[in-house]
Short mmCIF file of C-alpha atoms and ligand atoms in Angstrom, two decimals:
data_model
loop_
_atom_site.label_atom_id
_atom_site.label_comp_id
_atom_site.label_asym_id
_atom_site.label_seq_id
_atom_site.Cartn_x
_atom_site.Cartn_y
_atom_site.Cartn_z
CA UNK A 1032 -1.25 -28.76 -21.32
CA UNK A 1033 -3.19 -29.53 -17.75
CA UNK A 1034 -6.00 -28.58 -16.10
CA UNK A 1035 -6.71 -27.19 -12.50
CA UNK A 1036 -8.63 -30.42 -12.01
CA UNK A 1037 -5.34 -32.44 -12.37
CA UNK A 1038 -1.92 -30.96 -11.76
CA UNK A 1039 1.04 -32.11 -12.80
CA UNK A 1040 4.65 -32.06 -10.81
CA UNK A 1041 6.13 -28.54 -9.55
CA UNK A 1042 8.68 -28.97 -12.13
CA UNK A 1043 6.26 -29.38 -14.89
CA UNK A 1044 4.33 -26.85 -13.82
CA UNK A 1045 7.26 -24.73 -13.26
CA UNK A 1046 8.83 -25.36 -17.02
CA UNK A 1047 5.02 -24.31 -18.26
CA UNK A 1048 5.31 -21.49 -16.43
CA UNK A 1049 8.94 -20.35 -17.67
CA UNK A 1050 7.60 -20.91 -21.44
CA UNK A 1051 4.06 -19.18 -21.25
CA UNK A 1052 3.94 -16.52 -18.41
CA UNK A 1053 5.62 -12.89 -17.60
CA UNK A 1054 6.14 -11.93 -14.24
CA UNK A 1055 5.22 -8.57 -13.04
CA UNK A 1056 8.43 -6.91 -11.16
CA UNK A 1057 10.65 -9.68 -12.36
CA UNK A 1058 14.20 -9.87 -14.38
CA UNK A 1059 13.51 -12.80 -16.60
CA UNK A 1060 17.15 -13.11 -17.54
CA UNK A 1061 17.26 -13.84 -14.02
CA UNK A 1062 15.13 -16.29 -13.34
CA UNK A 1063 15.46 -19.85 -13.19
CA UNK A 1064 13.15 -22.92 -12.85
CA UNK A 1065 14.85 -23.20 -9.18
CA UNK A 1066 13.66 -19.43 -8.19
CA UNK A 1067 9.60 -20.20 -8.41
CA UNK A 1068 7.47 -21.73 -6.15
CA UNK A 1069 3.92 -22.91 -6.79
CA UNK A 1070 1.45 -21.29 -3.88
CA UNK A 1071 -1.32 -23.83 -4.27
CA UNK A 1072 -3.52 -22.99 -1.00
CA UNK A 1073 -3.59 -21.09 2.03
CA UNK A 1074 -5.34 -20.39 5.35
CA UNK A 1075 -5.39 -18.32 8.11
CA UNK A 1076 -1.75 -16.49 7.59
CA UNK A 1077 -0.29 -19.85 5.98
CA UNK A 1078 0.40 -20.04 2.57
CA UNK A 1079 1.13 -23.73 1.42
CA UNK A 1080 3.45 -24.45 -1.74
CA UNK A 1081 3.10 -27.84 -4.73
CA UNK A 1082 5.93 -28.99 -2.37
CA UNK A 1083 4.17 -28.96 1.12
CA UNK A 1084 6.14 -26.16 2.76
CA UNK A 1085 3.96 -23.89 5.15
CA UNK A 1086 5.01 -19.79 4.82
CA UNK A 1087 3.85 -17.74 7.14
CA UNK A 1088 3.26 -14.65 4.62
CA UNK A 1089 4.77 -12.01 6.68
CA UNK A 1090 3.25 -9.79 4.07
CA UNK A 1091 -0.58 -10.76 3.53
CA UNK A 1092 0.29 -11.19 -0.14
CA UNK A 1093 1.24 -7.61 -1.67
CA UNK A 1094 0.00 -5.88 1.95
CA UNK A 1095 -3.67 -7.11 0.92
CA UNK A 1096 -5.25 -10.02 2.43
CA UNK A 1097 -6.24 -7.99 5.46
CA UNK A 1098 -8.92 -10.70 7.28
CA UNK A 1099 -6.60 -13.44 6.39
CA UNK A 1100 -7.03 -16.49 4.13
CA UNK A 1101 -9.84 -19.48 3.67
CA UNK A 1102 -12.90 -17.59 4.52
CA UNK A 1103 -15.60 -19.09 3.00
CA UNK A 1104 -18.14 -16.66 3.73
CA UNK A 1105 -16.37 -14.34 0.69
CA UNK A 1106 -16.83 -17.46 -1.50
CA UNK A 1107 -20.27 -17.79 -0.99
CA UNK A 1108 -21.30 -14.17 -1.17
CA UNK A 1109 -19.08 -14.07 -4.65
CA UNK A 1110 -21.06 -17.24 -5.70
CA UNK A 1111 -24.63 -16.02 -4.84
CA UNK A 1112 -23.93 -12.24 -6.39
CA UNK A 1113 -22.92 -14.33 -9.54
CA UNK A 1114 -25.87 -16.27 -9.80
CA UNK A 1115 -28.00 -13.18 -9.48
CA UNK A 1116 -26.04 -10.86 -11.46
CA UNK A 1117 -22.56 -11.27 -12.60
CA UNK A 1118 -22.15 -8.08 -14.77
CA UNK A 1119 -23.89 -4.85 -15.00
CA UNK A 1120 -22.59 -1.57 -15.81
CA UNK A 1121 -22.88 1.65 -13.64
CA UNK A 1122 -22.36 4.45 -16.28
CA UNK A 1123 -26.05 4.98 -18.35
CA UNK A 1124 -28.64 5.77 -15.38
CA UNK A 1125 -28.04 2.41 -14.10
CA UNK A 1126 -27.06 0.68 -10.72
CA UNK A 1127 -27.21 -2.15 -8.80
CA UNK A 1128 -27.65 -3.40 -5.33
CA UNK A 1129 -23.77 -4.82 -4.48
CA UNK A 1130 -22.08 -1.16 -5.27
CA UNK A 1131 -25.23 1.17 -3.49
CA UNK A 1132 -24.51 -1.37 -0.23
CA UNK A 1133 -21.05 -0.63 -0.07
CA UNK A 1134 -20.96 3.27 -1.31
CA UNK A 1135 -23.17 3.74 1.65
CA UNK A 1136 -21.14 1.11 4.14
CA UNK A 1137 -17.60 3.00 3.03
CA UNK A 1138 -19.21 6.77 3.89
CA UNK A 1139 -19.87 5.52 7.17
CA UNK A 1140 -16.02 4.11 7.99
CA UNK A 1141 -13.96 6.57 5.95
CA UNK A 1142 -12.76 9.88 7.12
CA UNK A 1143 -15.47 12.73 8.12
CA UNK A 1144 -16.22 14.50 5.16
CA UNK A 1145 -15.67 12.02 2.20
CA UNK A 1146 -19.17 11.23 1.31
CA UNK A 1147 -18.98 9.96 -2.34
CA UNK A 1148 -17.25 6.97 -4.00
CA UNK A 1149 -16.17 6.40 -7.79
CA UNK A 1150 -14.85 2.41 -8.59
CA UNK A 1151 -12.02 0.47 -10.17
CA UNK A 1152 -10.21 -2.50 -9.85
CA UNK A 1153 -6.82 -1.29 -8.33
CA UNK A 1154 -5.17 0.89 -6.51
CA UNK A 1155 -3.09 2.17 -9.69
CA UNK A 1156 -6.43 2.89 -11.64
CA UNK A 1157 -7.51 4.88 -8.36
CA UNK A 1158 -4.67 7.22 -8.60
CA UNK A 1159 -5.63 7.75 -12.46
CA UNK A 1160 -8.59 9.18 -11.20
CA UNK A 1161 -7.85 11.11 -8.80
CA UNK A 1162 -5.68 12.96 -11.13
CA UNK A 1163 -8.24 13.63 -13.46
CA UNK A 1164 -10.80 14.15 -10.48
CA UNK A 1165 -8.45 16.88 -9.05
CA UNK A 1166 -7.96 18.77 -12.37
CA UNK A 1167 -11.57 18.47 -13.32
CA UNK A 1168 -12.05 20.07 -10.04
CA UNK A 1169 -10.37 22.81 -10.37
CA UNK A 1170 -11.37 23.44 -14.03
CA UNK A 1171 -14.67 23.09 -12.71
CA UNK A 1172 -14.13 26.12 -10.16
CA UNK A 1173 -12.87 28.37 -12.71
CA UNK A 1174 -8.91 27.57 -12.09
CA UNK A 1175 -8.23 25.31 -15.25
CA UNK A 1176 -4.63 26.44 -14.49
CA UNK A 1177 -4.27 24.47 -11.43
CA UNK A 1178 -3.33 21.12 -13.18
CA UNK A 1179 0.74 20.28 -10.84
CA UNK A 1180 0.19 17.45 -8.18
CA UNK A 1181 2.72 17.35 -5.77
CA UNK A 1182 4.54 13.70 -4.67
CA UNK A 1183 7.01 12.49 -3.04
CA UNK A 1184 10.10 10.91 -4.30
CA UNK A 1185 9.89 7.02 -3.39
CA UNK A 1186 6.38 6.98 -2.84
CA UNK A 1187 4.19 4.31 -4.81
CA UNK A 1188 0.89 5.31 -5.87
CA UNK A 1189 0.90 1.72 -8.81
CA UNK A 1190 1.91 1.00 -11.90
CA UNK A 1191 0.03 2.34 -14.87
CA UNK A 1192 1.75 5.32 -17.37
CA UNK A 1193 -0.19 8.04 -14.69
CA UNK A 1194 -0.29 6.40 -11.16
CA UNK A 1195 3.80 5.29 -11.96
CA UNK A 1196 4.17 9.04 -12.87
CA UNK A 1197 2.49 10.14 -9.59
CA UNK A 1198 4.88 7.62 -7.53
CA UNK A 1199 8.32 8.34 -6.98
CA UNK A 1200 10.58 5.55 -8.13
CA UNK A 1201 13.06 6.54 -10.21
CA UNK A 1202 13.48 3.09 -11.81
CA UNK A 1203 10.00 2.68 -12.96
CA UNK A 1204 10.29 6.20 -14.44
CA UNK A 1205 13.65 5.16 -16.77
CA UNK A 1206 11.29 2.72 -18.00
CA UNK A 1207 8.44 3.52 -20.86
CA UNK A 1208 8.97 7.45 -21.32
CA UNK A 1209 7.48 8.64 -17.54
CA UNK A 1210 6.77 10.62 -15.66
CA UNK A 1211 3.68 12.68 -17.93
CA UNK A 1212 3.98 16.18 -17.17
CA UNK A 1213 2.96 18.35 -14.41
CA UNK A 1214 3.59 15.88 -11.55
CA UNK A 1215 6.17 17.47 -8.85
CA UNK A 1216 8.21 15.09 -6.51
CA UNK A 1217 9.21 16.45 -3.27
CA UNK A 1218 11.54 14.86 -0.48
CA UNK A 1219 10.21 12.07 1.79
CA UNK A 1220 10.31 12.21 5.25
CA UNK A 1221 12.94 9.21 5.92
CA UNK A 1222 14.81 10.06 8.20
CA UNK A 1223 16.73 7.17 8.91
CA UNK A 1224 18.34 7.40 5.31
CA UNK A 1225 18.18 10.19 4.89
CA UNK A 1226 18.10 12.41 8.45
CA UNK A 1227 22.02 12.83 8.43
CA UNK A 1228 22.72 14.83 11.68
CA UNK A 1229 19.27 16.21 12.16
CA UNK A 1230 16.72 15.30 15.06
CA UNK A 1231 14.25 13.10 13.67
CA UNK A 1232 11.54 16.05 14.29
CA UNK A 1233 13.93 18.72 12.99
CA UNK A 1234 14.25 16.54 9.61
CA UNK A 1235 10.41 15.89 9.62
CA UNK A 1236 9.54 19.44 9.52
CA UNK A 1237 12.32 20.37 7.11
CA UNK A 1238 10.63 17.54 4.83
CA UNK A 1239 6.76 18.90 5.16
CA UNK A 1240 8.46 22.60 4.45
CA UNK A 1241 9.33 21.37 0.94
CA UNK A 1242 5.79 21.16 0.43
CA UNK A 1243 5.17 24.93 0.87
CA UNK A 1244 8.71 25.85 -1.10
CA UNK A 1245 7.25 24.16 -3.64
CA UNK A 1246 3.65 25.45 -3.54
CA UNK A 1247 5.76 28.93 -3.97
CA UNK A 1248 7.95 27.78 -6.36
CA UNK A 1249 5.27 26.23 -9.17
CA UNK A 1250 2.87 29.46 -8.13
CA UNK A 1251 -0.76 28.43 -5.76
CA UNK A 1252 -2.36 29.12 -8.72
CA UNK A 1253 -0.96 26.08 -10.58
CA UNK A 1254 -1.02 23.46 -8.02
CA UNK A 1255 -4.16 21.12 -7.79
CA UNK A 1256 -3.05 18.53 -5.17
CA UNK A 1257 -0.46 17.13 -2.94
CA UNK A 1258 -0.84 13.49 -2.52
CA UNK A 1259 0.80 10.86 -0.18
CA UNK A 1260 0.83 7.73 1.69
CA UNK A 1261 0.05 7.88 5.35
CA UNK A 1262 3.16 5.90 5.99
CA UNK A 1263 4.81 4.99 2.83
CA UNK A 1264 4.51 1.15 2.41
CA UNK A 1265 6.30 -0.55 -0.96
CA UNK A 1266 8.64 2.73 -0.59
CA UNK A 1267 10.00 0.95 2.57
CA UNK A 1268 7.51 1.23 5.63
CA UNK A 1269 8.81 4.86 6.41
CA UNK A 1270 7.42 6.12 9.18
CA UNK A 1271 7.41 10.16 9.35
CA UNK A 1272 9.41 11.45 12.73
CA UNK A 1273 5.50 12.89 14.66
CA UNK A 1274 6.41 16.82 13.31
CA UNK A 1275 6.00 15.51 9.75
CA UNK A 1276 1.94 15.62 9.77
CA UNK A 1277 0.84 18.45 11.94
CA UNK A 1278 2.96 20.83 9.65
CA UNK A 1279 1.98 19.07 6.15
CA UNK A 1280 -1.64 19.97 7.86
CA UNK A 1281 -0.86 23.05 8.30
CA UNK A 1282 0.27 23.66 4.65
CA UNK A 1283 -2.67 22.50 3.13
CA UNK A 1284 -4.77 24.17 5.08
CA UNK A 1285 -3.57 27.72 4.06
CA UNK A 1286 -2.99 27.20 0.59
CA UNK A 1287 -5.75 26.72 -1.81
CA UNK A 1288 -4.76 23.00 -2.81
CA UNK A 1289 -6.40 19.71 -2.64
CA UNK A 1290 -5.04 17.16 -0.18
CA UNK A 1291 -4.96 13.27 -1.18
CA UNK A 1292 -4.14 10.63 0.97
CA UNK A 1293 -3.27 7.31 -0.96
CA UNK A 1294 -4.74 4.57 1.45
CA UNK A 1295 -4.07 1.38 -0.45
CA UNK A 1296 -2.13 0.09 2.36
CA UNK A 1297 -3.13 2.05 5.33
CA UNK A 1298 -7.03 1.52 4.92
CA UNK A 1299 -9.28 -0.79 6.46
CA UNK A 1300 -7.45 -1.81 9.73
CA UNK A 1301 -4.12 -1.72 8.95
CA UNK A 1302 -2.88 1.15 11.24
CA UNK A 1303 -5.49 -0.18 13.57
CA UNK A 1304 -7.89 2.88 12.57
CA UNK A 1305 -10.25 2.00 9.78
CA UNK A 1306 -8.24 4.28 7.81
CA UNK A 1307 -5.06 5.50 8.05
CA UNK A 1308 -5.72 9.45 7.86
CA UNK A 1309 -7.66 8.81 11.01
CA UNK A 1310 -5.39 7.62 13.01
CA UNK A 1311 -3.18 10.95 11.78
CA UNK A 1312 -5.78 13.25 11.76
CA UNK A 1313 -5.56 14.07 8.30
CA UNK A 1314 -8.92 15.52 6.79
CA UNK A 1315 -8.26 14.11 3.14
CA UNK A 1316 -10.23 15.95 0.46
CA UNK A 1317 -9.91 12.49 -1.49
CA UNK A 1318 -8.54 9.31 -0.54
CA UNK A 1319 -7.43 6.26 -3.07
CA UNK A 1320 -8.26 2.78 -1.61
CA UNK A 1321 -7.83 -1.15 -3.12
CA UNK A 1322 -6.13 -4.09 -1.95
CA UNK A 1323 -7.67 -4.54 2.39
CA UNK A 1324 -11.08 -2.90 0.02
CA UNK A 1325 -11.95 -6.98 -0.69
CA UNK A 1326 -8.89 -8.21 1.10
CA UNK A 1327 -7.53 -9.15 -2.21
CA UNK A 1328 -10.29 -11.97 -2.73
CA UNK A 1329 -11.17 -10.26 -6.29
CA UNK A 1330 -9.85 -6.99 -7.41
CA UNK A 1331 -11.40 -3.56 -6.78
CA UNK A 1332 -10.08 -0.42 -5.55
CA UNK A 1333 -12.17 3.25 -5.79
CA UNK A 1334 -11.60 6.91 -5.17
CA UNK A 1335 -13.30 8.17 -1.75
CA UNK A 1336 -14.42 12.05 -2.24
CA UNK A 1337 -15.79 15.24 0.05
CA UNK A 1338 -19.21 16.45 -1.19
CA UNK A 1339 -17.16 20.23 -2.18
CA UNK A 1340 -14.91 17.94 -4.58
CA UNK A 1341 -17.86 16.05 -5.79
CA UNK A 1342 -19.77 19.53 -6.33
CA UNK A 1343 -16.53 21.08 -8.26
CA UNK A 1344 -16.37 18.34 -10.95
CA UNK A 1345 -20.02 17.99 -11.84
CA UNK A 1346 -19.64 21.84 -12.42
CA UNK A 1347 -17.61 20.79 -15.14
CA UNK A 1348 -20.43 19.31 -16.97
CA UNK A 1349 -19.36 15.41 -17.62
CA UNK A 1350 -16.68 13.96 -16.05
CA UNK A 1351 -15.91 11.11 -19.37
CA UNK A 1352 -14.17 9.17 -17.09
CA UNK A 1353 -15.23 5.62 -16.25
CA UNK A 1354 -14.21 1.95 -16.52
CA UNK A 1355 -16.23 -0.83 -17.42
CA UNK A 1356 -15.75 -2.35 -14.50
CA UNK A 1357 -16.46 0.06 -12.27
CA UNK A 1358 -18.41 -0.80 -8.91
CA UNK A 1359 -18.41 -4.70 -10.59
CA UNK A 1360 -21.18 -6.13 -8.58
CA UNK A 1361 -19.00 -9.59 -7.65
CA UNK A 1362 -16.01 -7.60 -6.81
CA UNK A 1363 -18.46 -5.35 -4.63
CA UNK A 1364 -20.33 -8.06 -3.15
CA UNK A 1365 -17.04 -9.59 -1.96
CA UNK A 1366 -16.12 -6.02 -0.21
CA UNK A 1367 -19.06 -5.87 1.39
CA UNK A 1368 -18.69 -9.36 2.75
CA UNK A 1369 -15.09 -8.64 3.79
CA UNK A 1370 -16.26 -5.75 5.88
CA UNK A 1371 -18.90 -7.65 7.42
CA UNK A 1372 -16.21 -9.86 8.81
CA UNK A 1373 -14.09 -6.99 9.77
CA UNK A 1374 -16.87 -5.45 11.90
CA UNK A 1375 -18.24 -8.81 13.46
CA UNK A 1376 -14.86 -9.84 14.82
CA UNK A 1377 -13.98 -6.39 15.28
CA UNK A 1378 -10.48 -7.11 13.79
CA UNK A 1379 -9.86 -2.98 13.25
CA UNK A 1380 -10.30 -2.73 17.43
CA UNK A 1381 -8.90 -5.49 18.41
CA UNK A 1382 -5.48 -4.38 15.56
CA UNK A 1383 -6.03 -0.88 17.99
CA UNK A 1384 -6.11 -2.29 21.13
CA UNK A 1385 -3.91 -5.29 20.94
CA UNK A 1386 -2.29 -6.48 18.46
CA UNK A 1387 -0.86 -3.50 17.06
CA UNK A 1388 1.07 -3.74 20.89
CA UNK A 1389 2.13 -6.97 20.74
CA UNK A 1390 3.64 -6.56 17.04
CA UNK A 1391 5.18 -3.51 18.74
CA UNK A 1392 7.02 -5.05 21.46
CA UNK A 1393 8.09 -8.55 19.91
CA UNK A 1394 9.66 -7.18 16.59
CA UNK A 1395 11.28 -4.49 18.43
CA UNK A 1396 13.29 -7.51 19.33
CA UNK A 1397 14.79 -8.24 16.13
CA UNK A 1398 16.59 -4.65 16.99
CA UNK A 1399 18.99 -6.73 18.89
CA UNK A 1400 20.06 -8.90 16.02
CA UNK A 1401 24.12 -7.20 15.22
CA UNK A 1402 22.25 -6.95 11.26
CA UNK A 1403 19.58 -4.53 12.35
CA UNK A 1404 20.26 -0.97 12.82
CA UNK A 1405 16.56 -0.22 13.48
CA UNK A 1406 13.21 -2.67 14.52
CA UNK A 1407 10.40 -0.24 13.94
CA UNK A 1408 6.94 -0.40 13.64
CA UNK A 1409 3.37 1.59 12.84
CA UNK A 1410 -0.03 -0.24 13.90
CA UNK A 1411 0.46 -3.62 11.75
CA UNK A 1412 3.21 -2.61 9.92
CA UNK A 1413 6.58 -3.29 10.39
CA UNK A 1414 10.73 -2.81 9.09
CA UNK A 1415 14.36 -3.52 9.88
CA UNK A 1416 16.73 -1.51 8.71
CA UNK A 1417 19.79 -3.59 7.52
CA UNK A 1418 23.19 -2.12 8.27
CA UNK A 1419 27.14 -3.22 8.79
CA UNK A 1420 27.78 -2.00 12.02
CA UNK A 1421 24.55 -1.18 13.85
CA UNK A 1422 26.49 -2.21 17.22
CA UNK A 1423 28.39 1.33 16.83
CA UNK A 1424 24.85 3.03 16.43
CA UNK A 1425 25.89 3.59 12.66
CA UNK A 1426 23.18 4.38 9.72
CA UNK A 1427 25.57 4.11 7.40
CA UNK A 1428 24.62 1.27 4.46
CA UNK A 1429 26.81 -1.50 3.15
CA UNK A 1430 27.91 -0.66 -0.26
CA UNK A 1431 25.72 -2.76 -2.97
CA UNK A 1432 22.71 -1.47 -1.92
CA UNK A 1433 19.63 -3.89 -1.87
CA UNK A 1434 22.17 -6.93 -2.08
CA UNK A 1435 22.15 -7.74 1.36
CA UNK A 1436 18.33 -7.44 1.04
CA UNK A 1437 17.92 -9.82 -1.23
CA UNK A 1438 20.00 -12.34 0.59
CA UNK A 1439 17.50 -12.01 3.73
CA UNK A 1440 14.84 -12.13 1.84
CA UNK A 1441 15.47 -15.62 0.05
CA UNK A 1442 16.44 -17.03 3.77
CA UNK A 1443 13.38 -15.76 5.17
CA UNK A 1444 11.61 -17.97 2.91
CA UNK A 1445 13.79 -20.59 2.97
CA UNK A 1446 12.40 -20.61 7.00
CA UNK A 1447 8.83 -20.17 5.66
CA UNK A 1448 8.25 -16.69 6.23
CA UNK A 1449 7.64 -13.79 3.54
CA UNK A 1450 9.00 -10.50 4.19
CA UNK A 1451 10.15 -8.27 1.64
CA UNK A 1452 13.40 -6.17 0.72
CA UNK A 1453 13.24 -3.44 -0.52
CA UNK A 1454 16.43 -2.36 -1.14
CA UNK A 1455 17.93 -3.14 2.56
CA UNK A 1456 15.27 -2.98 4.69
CA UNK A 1457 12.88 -5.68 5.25
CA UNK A 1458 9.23 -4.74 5.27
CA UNK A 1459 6.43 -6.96 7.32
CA UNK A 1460 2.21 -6.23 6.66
CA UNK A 1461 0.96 -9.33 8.49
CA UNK A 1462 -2.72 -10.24 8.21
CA UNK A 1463 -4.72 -8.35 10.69
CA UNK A 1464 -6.26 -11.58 12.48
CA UNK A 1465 -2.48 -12.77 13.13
CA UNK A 1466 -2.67 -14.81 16.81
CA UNK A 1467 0.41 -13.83 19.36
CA UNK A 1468 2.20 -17.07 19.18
CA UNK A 1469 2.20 -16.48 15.52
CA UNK A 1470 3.83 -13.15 15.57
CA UNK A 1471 6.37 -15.36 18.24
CA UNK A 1472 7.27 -17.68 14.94
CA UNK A 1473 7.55 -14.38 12.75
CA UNK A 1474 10.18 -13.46 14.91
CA UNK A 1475 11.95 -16.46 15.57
CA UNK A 1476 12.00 -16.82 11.68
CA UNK A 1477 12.80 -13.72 10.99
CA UNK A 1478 15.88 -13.73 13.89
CA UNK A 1479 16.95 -16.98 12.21
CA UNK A 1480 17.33 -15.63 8.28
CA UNK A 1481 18.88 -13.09 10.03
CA UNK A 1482 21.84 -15.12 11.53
CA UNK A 1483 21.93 -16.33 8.22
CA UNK A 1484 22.35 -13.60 6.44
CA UNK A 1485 24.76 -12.49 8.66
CA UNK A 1486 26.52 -15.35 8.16
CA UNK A 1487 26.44 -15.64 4.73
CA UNK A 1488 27.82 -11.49 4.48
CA UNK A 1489 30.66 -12.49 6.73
CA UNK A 1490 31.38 -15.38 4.49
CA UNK A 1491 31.84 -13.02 1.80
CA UNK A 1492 33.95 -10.55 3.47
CA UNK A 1493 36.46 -13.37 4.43
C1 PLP B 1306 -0.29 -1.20 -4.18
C2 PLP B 1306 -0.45 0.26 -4.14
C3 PLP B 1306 -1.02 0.96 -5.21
C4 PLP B 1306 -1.36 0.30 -6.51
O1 PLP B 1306 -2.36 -0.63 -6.38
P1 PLP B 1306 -2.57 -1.75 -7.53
O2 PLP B 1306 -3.83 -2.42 -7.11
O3 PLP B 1306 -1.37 -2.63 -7.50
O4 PLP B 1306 -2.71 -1.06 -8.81
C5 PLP B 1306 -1.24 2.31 -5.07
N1 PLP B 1306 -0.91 2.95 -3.95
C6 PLP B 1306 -0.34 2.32 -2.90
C7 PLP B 1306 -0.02 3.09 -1.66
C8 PLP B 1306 -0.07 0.97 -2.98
O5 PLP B 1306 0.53 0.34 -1.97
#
């Protein structure tokens, strides 16, 4: 046994690891005491491992740490709420300072019209929520028949029995009995995968029209909500061709459903809107939000809603929904700080104005590379589509899908950068404060693992 005081080696650490801990996402069969590394510290967009590498994480942890690593300032508001009040609950006529300060700070940056905010601690418990939210709703308006959301196949919406019945990933359904019923998954607006012959905007409207066959198909009067990620993040950074919006607009605004947007990734700044639904004009009647919420410095995520949703439920009498954690003052107290430093240093702007160009233009780059059949990105977002023969102009995939993938991925970090695969595309979700000459080394990194993997797929051809 050891103590945070007084670490032993990596290995040791490791080994303790292997015999007491359970990765989340991870084939245990599969992993071996050379496959972990020990993050011990980080700053700025580094990440430091027990061994004294420096990462640039490429992916601001899981698409999180939105104002970057080593501010103090979140520390010390954490450390005063603490010593004032560490834990009080919100459900019996109480409340407390940390969660009225930031209900009031998040209806002035979310979308015009969502007024009222219920807490968590994740994104995943946000999406629980909202599904009970939306068929309380509608049971509250006299429609207790309108229970069906609508998804989208390969979206992600987390990982608990409901929110991993609400995503779209076929693999985490064939695990654990999902999805629960009355959850409907449509097609997703990838074209690249997926377009086959089609214009981009011919396949983008094709993909929002599946929204109103299926509206028809289930019946209006069963349907409670369509929800969906402004760009779809852990699905593979898919960004819809421009038709894909307007028309999903126009969809919900005939028919009598709810519209969600799941902004776990695409809030605060990411998109270089405070939100992403603003930057596509969506009008959500709810949106989910966690992870840029505190920036990852403690957990919290919450459900955003308009006063007419608010008004629906509480015509229901009770809603007996609630965790004990809800609005936690620390966890609020560090969200509130974390927006504070968002607005001083005007990091969602300056994402708007600049940086969000910059990305643009220097990881359109890696298009170039004979491994990438498209560079593409959306505000600070960012994906390369790996392929055999991009030089032909071929979207055709190699044959083990997600292989290849994986192969980048481990050289990308064997150059100290983090991106992800999923399957064969490589996903990027830099911190927002990222400088220009350290989007330069993301690139050059990234261009490097790419030779490599190149390399290392032609080796296995031969
Ligand atoms: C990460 C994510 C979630 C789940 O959030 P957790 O905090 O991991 O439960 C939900 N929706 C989207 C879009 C996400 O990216």
């Amino acid at each position: 046994m050891f103590s945070l005081g007084n670490l032993p080696t990596t290995d040791e650490m490791i080994a303790a690891d292997l015999g007491s801990h359970m990765h989340p996402f991870t084939d245990h069969d599969a992993l071996g005491p050379g496959d972990l590394r020990v993050i011990t510290s980080a700053e700025g967009v580094f990440i430091n491992d027990s061994n004294g590498g420096q990462i640039l994480d490429g992916m601001a942890g899981l698409w999180c740490v939105n104002i970057g690593y080593g501010r103090q300032e979140i520390g010390e508001a954490v450390s005063r709420q603490i010593a004032q009040l560490p834990y009080y609950n919100t459900f019996f006529k109480t409340t407390h300072p940390p969660v009225i300060v930031l209900s009031e700070k998040l209806a002035q940056l979310t979308p015009d019209g969502i007024e009222k905010f219920m807490f968590g601690t994740s994104g995943s418990d946000s999406n629980d929520t909202v599904i009970r939210l939306a068929r309380t709703y509608w049971a509250g308006r006299g429609k207790p028949d309108k229970t069906v959301i609508i998804s989208r196949k390969n979206a992600y919406h987390g990982s608990s029995m409901a929110s991993a019945s609400l995503g779209g990933m076929q693999f985490m359904h064939a695990q654990g009995g999902l999805p629960i019923p009355d959850i409907h998954h449509i097609g997703q607006p990838y074209w690249f995968d997926e377009g086959g012959d089609m214009d981009p905007d011919a396949f983008g409207l094709m993909r929002a029209r599946e929204l109103e066959q299926a509206i028809d198909q289930l019946g209006e009067d069963r349907v409670a909500a369509f929800i969906a990620e402004p760009i779809q993040g852990a699905g593979g950074v898919i960004i819809p061709p421009d038709s894909y919006w307007p028309e999903v607009r126009r969809i919900c605004e005939e028919r009598d459903i709810l519209f969600v947007a799941d902004e776990v990734i695409c809030g605060f700044g990411r998109l270089g809107t405070w939100f992403g639904s603003q930057r596509l004009d969506l009008r959500p009647d709810m949106i989910a939000m966690a992870k840029g919420l505190t920036s990852g410095y403690l957990p919290m995520g919450g459900v955003g809603l308009t006063n007419e949703v608010y008004e629906g439920v509480s015509q229901d009498g009770e809603f007996a929904h609630g965790y004990t954690y809800a609005g936690h003052p620390v966890s609020a107290a560090a969200a509130i700080a974390n927006l504070e430093i968002m607005e001083r240093e005007g990091l969602v702007d300056r994402v708007g104005s600049h940086t969000q160009h910059v990305f643009a233009e220097k990881f359109a780059a890696l298009g170039d590379h004979p491994l990438v059949g498209e560079a593409a990105t959306f505000g600070l977002l960012g994906k390369l589509e790996l392929v055999p023969d991009a030089a032909s102009g071929s979207r055709r995939r190699f044959e083990n899908s997600g292989e290849v993938g994986g192969i980048c991925r481990d050289f990308c970090f064997r150059n100290n950068l983090v991106m992800r695969a999923v399957r064969d595309s490589m996903v990027c979700s830099p911190p927002l404060p990222i400088a220009d000459d350290e989007i330069d080394l993301l690139v050059e990194r990234a261009w490097a693992a790419l030779d490599q993997t190149a390399a290392a797929v032609a080796d296995k051809m031969a």
